[in-house]
Short mmCIF file of C-alpha atoms in Angstrom, two decimals:
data_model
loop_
_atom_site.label_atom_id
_atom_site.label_comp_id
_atom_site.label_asym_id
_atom_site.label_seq_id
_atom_site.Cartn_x
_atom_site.Cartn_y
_atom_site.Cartn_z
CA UNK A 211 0.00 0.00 0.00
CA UNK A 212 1.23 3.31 -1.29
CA UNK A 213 1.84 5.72 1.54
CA UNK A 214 2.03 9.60 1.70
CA UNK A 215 5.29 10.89 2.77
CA UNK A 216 5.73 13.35 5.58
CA UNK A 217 5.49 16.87 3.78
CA UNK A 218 8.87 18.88 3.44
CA UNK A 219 10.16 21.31 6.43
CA UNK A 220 9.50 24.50 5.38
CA UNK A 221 12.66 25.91 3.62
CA UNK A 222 14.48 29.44 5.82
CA UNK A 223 14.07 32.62 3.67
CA UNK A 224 17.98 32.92 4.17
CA UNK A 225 19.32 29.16 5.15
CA UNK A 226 22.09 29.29 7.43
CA UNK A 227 25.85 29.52 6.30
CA UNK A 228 28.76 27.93 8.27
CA UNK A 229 31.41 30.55 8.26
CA UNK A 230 34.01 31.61 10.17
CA UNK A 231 33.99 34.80 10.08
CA UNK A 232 31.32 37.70 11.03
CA UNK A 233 29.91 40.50 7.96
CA UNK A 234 28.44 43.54 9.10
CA UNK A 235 26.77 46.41 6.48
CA UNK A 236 26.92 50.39 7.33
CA UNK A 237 24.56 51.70 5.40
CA UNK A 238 24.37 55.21 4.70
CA UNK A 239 21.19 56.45 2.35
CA UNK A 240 20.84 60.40 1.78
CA UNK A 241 18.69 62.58 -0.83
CA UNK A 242 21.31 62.29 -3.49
CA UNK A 243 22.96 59.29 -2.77
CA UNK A 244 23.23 55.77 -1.14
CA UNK A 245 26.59 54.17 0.16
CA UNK A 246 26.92 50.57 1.48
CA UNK A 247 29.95 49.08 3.05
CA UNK A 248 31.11 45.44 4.07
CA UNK A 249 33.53 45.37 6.81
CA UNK A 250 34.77 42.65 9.01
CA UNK A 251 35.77 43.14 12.26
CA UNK A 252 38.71 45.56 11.87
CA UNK A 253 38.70 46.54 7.98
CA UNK A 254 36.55 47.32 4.92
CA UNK A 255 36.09 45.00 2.70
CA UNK A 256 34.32 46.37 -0.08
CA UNK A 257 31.96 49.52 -1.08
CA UNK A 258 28.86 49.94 -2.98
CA UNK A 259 27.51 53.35 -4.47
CA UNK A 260 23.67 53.99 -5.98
CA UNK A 261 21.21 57.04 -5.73
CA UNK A 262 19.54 59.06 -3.01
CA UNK A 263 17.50 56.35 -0.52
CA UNK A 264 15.39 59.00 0.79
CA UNK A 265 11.96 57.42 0.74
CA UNK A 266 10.08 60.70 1.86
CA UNK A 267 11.45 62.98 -0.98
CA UNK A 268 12.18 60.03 -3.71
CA UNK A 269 9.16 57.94 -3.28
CA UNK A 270 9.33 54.28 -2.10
CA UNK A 271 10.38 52.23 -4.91
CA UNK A 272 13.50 55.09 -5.90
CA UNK A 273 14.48 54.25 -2.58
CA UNK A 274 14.04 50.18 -2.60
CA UNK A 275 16.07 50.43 -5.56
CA UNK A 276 18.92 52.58 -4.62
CA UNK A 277 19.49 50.47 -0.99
CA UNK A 278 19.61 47.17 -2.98
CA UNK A 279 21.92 48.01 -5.43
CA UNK A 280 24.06 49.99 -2.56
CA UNK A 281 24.14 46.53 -0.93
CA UNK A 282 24.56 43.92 -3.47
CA UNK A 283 26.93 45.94 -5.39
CA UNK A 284 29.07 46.32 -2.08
CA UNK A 285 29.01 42.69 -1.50
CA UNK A 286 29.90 41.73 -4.87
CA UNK A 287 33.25 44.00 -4.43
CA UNK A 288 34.29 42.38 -0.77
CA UNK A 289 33.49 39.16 -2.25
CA UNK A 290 30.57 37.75 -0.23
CA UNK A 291 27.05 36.47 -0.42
CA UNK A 292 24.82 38.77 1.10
CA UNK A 293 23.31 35.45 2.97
CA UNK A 294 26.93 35.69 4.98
CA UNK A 295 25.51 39.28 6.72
CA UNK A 296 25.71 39.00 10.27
CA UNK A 297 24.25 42.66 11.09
CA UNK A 298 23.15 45.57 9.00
CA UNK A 299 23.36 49.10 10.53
CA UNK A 300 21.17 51.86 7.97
CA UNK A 301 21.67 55.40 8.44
CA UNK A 302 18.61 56.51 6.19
CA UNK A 303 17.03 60.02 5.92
CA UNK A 304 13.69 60.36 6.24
CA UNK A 305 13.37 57.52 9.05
CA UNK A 306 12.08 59.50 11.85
CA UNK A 307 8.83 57.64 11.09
CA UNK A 308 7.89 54.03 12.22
CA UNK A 309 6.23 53.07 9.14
CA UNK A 310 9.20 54.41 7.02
CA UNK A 311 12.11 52.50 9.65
CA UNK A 312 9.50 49.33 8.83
CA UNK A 313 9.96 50.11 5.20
CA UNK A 314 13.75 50.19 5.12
CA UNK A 315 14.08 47.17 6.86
CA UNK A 316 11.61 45.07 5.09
CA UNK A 317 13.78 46.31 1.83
CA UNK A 318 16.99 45.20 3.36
CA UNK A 319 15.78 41.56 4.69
CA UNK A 320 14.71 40.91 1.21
CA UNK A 321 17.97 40.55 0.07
CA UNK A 322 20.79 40.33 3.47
CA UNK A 323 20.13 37.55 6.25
CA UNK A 324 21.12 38.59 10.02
CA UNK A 325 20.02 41.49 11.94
CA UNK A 326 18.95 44.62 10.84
CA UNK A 327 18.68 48.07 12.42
CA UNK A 328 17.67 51.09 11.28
CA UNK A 329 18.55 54.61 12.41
CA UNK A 330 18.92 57.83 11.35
CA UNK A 331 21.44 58.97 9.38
CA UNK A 332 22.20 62.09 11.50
CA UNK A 333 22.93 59.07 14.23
CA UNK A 334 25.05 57.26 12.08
CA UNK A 335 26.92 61.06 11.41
CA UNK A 336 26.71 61.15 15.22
CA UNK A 337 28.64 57.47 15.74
CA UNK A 338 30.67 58.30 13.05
CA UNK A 339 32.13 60.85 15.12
CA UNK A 340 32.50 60.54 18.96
CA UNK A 341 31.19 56.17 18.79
CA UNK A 342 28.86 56.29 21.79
CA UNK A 343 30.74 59.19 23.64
CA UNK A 344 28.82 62.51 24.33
CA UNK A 345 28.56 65.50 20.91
CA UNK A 346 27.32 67.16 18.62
CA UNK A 347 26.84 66.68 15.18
CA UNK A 348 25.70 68.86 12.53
CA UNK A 349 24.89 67.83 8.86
CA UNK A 350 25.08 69.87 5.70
CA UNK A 351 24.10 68.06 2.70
CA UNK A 352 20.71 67.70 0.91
CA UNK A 353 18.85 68.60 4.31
CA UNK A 354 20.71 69.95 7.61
CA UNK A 355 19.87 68.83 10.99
CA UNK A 356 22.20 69.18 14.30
CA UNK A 357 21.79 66.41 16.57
CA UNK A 358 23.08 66.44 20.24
CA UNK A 359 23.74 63.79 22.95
CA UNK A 360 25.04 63.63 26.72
CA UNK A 361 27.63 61.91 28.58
CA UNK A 362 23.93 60.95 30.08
CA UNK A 363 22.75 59.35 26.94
CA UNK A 364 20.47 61.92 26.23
CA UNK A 365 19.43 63.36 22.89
CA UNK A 366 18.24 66.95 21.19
CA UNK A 367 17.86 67.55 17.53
CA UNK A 368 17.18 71.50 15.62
CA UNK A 369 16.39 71.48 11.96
CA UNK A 370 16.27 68.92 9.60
CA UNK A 371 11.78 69.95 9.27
CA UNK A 372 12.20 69.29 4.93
CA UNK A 373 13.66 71.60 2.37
CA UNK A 374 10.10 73.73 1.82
CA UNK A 375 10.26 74.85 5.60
CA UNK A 376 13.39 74.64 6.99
CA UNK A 377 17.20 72.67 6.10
CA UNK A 378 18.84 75.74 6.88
CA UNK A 379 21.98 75.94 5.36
CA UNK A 380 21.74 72.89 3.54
CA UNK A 381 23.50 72.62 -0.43
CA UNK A 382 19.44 73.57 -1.88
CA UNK A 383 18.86 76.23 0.80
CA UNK A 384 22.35 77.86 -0.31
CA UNK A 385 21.14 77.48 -3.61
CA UNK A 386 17.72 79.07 -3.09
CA UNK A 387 19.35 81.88 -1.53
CA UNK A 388 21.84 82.45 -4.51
CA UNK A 389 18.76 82.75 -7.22
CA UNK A 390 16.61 84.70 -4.90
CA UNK A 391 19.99 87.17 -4.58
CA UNK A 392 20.51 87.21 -8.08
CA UNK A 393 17.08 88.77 -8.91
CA UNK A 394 17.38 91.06 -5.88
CA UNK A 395 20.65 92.52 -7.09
CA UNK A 396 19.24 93.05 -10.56
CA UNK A 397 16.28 94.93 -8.83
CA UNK A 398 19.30 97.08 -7.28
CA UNK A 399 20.92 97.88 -10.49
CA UNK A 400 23.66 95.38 -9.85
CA UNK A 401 24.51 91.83 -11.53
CA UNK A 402 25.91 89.21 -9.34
CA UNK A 403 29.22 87.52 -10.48
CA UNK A 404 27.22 84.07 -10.24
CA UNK A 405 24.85 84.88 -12.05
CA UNK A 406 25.96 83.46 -15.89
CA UNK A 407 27.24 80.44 -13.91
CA UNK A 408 23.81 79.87 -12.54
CA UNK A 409 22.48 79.73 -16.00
CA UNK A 410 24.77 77.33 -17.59
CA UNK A 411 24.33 74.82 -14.93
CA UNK A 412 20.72 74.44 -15.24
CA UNK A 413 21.27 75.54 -19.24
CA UNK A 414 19.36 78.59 -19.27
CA UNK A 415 19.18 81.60 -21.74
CA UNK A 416 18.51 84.24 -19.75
CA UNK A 417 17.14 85.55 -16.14
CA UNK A 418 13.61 85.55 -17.74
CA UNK A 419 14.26 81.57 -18.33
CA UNK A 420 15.43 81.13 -14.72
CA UNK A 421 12.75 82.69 -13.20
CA UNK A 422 10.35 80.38 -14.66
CA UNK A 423 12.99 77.43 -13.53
CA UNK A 424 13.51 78.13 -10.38
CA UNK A 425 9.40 78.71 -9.73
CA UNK A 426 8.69 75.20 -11.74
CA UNK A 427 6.73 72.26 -9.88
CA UNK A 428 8.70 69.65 -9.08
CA UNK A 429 10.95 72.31 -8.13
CA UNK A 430 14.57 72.34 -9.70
CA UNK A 431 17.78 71.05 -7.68
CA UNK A 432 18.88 73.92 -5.85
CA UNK A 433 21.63 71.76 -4.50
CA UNK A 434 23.29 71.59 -8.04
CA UNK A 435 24.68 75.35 -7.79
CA UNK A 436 26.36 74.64 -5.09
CA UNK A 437 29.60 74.63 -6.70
CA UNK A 438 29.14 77.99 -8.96
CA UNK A 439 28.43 79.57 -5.61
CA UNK A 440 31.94 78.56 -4.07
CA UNK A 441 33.28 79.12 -7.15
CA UNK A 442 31.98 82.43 -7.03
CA UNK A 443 32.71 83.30 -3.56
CA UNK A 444 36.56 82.34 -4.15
CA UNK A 445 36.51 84.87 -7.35
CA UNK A 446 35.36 88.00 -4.87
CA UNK A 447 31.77 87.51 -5.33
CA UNK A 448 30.89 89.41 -2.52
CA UNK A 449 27.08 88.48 -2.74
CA UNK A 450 28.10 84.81 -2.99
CA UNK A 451 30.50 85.03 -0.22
CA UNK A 452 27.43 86.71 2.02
CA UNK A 453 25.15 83.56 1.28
CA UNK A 454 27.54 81.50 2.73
CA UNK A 455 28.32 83.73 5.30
CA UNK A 456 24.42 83.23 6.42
CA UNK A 457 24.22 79.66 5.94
CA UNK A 458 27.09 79.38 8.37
CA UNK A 459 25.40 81.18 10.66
CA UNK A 460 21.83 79.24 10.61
CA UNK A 461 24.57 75.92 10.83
CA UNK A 462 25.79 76.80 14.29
CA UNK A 463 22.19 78.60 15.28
CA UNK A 464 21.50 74.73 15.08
CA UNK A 465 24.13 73.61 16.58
CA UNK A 466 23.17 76.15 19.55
CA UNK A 467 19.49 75.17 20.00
CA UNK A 468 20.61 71.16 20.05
CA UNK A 469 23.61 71.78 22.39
CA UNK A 470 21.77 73.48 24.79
CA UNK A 471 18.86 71.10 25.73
CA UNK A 472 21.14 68.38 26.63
CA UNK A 473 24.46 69.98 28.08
CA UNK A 474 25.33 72.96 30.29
CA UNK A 475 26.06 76.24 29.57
CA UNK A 476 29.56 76.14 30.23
CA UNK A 477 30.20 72.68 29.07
CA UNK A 478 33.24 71.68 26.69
CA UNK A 479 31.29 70.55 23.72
CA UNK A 480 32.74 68.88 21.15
CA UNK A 481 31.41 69.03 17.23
CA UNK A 482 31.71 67.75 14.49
CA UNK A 483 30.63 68.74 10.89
CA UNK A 484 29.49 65.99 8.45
CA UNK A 485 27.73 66.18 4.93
CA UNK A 486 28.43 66.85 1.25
CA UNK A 487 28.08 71.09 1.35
CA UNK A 488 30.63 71.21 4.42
CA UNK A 489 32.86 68.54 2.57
CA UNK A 490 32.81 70.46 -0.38
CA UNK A 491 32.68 74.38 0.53
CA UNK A 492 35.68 75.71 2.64
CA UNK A 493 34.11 78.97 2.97
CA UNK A 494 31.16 76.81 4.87
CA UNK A 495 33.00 75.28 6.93
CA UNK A 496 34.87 78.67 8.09
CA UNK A 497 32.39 80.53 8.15
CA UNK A 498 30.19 77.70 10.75
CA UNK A 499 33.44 77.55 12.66
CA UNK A 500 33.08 81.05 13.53
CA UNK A 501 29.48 81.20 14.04
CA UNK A 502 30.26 78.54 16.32
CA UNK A 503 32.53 80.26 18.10
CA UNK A 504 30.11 82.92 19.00
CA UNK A 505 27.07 81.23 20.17
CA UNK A 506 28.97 78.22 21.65
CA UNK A 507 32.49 79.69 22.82
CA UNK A 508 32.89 76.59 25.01
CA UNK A 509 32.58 73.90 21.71
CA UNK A 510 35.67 72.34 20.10
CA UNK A 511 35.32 71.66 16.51
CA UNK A 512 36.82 68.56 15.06
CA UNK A 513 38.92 69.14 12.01
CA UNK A 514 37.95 66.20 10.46
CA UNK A 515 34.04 65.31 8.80
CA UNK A 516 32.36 62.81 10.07
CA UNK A 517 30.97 59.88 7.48
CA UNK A 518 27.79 58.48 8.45
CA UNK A 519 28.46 55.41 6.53
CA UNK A 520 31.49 54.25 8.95
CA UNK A 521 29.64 55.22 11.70
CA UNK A 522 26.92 52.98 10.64
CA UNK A 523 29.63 50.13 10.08
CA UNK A 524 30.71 50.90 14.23
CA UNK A 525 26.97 50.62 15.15
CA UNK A 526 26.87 47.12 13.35
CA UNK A 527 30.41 45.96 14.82
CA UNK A 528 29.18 46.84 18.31
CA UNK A 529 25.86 45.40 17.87
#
């Protein structure tokens, strides 16, 4: 008599690997772009690259795509099956929300086995920096936010609202300013230095074309004239050189209003700076070091920007 055989154990989504060795993923995912690294437990072993992860500003599949590729692409370089993860950190923008954290990690346990955690990426900026230790970060990049924490363990956070209300000092906010400066010194009889710049980047005939640009829904990339701007500002653009003058300014007004919630007055408070506009704008990152120095004379600046995506890797080390 025939028989029915037992039905097959259900098959793991990611069946188990014998290794020696532990994998961990920092993830860092921004507005513009996405970087993934593999590292063991005391070196990188290989780097993936995509496009912005931002799931609020890009929309969700943008974002699904950009973290997979990140993530594959960085374990095809170190040479490992993404089955082999042990932990993921993600630093992702935009992940303040529950149902976006739940988003991010559903993406990544689609394609990485272990455990996953998501954060912020103005915490991974924050790890990046001073590990678990007491500071304050502040990020200039797509969107600015500063984000604080105390020897206590406890946290404050200015800016970082979106780029229609707030990311002051942020790459698009610098480049709102620049347009909106252009137009006023034409009203005044002047032209602004950046001005011809400004319309070759976004390939523009004249200030009648930009106007319509720069009013256009979706709204252009601000963030792209970044580099005319310090290009101008380094030529003796004095209206150029005032923008980021002010965007220094709302950059440590930020750093002020997170500091103080969480440490005293008088407290030694260390910094750090982190994001693509500081990495790429010296006159930025001068002119936040002395805005700094004026609202918080007791902070010490670190010389060096933090990268969210090795802090993420030191979250995932440390578990």
């Amino acid at each position: 008599m025939w028989t029915r055989a037992p039905p097959p154990a259900p098959r793991e989504l990611f069946p188990v690997i014998k290794q020696a060795v532990a994998y961990y993923l920092g993830i860092d995912g921004g507005g513009s772009k996405t970087t993934c690294l593999v590292g063991g437990e005391t070196s990188i072993l290989g780097r993936g690259d995509s496009t912005g992860s931002n799931i609020v500003r890009l929309g969700e599949q943008p974002a699904r795509e950009a973290l997979q590729q990140s993530v594959l692409a960085a374990c095809a370089n170190a040479k490992i099956d993404p089955r082999q993860v042990t932990r993921t950190v993600a630093g992702v923008a935009g992940v303040g929300r529950a149902e976006v954290r739940e988003f991010v990690r559903e993406t990544l346990h689609e394609i990485v086995a272990g455990e996953i955690i998501v954060v912020t990426d103005v915490e991974a900026a924050l790890d990046a920096a001073f590990a678990d230790g007491p500071g304050v970060v502040v990020v200039s990049g797509t969107g600015s936010i500063a984000f604080a924490r105390n020897s206590q363990g406890e946290t404050s956070r200015a800016g970082g609202w979106g780029w229609a209300i707030s990311d002051e000092g942020s790459g698009p906010w610098i480049g709102r300013a620049a347009v909106s400066a252009v137009f006023r010194a034409r009203e005044a009889g002047e032209t602004a230095q950046m001005e011809q710049s400004i319309l070759q980047t976004w390939q523009l005939s004249d200030h009648q074309h930009l106007v319509s640009a720069a009013n256009a829904t979706p709204p252009p990339d601000f963030g792209s004239l970044l580099p005319e701007i310090i290009a101008a500002a380094d030529s003796g653009d004095s209206i150029a050189a005032d923008i980021l003058l002010r965007a220094g300014r709302e950059l440590g007004a930020l750093a002020k209003i997170a500091a103080s919630r969480v440490f005293a007055a008088d407290a030694n408070v260390p910094v750090a700076m982190s994001g693509g506009a500081f990495a790429h704008a010296p006159n930025l990152r001068e002119a936040f070091y002395n805005s700094l120095q004026a609202q918080l004379p007791h902070a010490t600046l670190l010389p060096d920007l933090a990268d969210p995506v090795l802090g993420a890797v030191q979250m995932a080390r440390r578990g």
